Short mmCIF file of C-alpha atoms in Angstrom, two decimals:
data_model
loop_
_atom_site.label_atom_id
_atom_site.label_comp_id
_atom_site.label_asym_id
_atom_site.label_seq_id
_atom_site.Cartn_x
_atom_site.Cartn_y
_atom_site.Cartn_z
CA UNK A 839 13.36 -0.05 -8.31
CA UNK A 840 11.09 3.21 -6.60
CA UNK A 841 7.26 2.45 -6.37
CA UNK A 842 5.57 5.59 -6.08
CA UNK A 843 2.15 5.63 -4.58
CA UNK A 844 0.41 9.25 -5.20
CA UNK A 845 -2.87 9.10 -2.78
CA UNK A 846 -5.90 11.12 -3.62
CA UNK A 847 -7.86 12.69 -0.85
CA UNK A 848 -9.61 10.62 1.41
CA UNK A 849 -13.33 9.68 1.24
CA UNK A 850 -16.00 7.83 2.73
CA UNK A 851 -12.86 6.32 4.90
CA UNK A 852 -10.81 5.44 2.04
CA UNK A 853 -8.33 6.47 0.41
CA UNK A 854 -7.20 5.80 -3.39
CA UNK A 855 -4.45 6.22 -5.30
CA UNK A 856 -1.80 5.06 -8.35
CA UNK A 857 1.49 3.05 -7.75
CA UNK A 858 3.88 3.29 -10.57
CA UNK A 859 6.71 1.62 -10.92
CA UNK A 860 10.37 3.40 -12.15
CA UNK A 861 7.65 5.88 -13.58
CA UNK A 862 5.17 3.93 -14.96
CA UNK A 863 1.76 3.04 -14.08
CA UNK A 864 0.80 -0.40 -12.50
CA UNK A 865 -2.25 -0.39 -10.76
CA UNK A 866 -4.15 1.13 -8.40
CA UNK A 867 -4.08 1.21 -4.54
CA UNK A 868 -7.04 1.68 -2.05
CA UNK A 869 -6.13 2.27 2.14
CA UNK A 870 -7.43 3.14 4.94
CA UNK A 871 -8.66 7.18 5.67
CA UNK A 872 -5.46 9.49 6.08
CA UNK A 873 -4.93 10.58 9.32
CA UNK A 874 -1.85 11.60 9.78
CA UNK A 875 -0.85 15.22 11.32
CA UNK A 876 2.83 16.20 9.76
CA UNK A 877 4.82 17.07 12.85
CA UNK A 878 3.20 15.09 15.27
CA UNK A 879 3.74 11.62 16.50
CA UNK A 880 2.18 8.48 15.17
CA UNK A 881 0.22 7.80 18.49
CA UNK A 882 -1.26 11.34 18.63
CA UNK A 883 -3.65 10.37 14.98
CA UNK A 884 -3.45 7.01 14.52
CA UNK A 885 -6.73 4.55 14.67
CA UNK A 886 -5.83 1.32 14.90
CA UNK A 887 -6.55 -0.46 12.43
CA UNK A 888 -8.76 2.27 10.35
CA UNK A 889 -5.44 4.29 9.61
CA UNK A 890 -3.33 4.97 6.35
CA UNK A 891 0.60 4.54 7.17
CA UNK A 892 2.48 7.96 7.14
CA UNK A 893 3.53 9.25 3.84
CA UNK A 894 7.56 8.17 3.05
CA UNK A 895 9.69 5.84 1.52
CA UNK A 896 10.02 2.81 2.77
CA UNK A 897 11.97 -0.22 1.99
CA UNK A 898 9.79 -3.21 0.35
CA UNK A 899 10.68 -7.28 1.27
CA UNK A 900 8.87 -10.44 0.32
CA UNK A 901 8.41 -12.08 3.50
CA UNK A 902 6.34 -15.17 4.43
CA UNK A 903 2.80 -14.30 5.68
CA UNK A 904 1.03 -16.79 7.52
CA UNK A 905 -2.23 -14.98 6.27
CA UNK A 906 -1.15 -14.06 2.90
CA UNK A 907 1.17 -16.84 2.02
CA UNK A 908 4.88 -17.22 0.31
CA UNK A 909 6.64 -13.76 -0.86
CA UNK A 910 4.15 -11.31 0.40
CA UNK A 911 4.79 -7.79 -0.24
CA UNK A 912 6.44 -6.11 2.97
CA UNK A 913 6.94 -2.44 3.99
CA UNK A 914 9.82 -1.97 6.52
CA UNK A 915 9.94 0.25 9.10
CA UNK A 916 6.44 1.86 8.86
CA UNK A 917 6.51 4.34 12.21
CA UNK A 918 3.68 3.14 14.34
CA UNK A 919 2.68 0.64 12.08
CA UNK A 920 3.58 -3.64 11.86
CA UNK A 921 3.39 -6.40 9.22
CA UNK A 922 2.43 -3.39 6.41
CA UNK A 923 1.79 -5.83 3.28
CA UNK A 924 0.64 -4.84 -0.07
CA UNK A 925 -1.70 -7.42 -1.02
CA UNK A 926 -5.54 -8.29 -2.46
CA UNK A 927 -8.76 -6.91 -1.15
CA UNK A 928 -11.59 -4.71 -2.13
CA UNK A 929 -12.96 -2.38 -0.12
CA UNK A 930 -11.44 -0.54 3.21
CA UNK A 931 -12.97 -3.39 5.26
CA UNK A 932 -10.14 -5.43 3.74
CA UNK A 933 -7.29 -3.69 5.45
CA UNK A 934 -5.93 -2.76 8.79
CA UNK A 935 -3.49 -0.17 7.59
CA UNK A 936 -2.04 -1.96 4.49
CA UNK A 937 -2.07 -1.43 1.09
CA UNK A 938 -4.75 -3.00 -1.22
CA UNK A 939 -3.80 -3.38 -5.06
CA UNK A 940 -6.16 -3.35 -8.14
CA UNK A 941 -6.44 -2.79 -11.82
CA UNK A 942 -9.03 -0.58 -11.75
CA UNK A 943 -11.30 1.31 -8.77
CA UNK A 944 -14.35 3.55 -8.35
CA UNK A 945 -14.45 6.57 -6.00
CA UNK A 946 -14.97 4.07 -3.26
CA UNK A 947 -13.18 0.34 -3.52
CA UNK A 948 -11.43 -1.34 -6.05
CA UNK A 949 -13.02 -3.54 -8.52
CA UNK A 950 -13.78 -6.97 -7.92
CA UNK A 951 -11.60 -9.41 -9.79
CA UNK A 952 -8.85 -6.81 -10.47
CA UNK A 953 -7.27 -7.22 -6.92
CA UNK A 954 -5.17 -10.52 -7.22
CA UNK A 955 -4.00 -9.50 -11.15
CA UNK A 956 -2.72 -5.97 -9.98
CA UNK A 957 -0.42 -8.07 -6.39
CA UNK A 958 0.64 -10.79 -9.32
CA UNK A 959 1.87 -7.66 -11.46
CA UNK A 960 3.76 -5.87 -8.86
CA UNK A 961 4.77 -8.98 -6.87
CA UNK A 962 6.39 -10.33 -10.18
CA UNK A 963 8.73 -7.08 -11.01
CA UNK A 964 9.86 -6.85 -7.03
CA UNK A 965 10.78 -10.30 -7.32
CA UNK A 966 13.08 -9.80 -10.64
CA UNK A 967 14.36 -6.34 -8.98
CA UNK A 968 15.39 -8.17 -5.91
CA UNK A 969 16.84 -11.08 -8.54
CA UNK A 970 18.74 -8.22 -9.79
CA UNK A 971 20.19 -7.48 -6.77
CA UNK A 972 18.46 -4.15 -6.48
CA UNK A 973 16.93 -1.95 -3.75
CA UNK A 974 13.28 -1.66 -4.37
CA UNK A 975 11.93 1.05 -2.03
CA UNK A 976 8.24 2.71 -2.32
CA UNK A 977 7.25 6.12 -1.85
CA UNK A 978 4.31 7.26 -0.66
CA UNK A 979 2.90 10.44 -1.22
CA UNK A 980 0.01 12.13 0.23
CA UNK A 981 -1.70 14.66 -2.31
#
């Protein structure tokens, strides 16, 4: 299974974007402001906690979260980065670097209500890939 995340330019500190998955549209994604300088190491433009991961593909795990409970969505090997999840949450304030998921967004958050629906949705297909046996890997693009 590929998850594809295509990110829109950052605003206000945020950015937005669409995950699809195998090519298809699932929901919508909301992080932290882009920061990152192609070419240069993660430590030269990250802000902790106020930072969007690098673009790439990265391998995705359910793990157990203490914060975010049983099967949490998990992003391996993030340079720079630890414990990237893809879970609920509204507005940039909600993360530290992960990935929020909703049905639908403005130009600035995602909408309230849509958040838990959209990590059910992709939550549920990763778990029958992973069933399946199969690699599920996302890729992240910046626009």
């Amino acid at each position: 299974m590929i998850i594809t995340v295509q990110r829109k330019p950052s605003l206000f500190n945020t950015t937005l974007g669409k995950l699809a998955i195998d090519g298809t549209f699932a929901c919508y994604t909301l992080e932290d402001q882009v920061r990152e300088v192609v070419g240069q190491p993660v430590d030269a433009w990250k802000v902790h906690g106020k930072t969007a991961i690098p673009a790439g593909v990265y391998k995705v795990t359910l793990v157990n979260s203490p914060r975010f409970g049983p099967d949490t969505l998990n992003l391996v090997n993030v340079p720079g980065f630890e414990s990237i999840r893809m879970h609920a949450g509204n507005t940039s304030e909600d993360t530290e670097g992960c990935l929020l998921l909703g049905m639908q967004a403005t130009e600035r958050s995602l909408i309230g209500g849509t958040s838990r629906p959209a990590v059910a949705l992709v939550k549920g297909q990763v778990q029958q890939a992973l069933q399946r046996g199969e690699l599920v890997t996302i890729d992240i693009r910046n626009p």
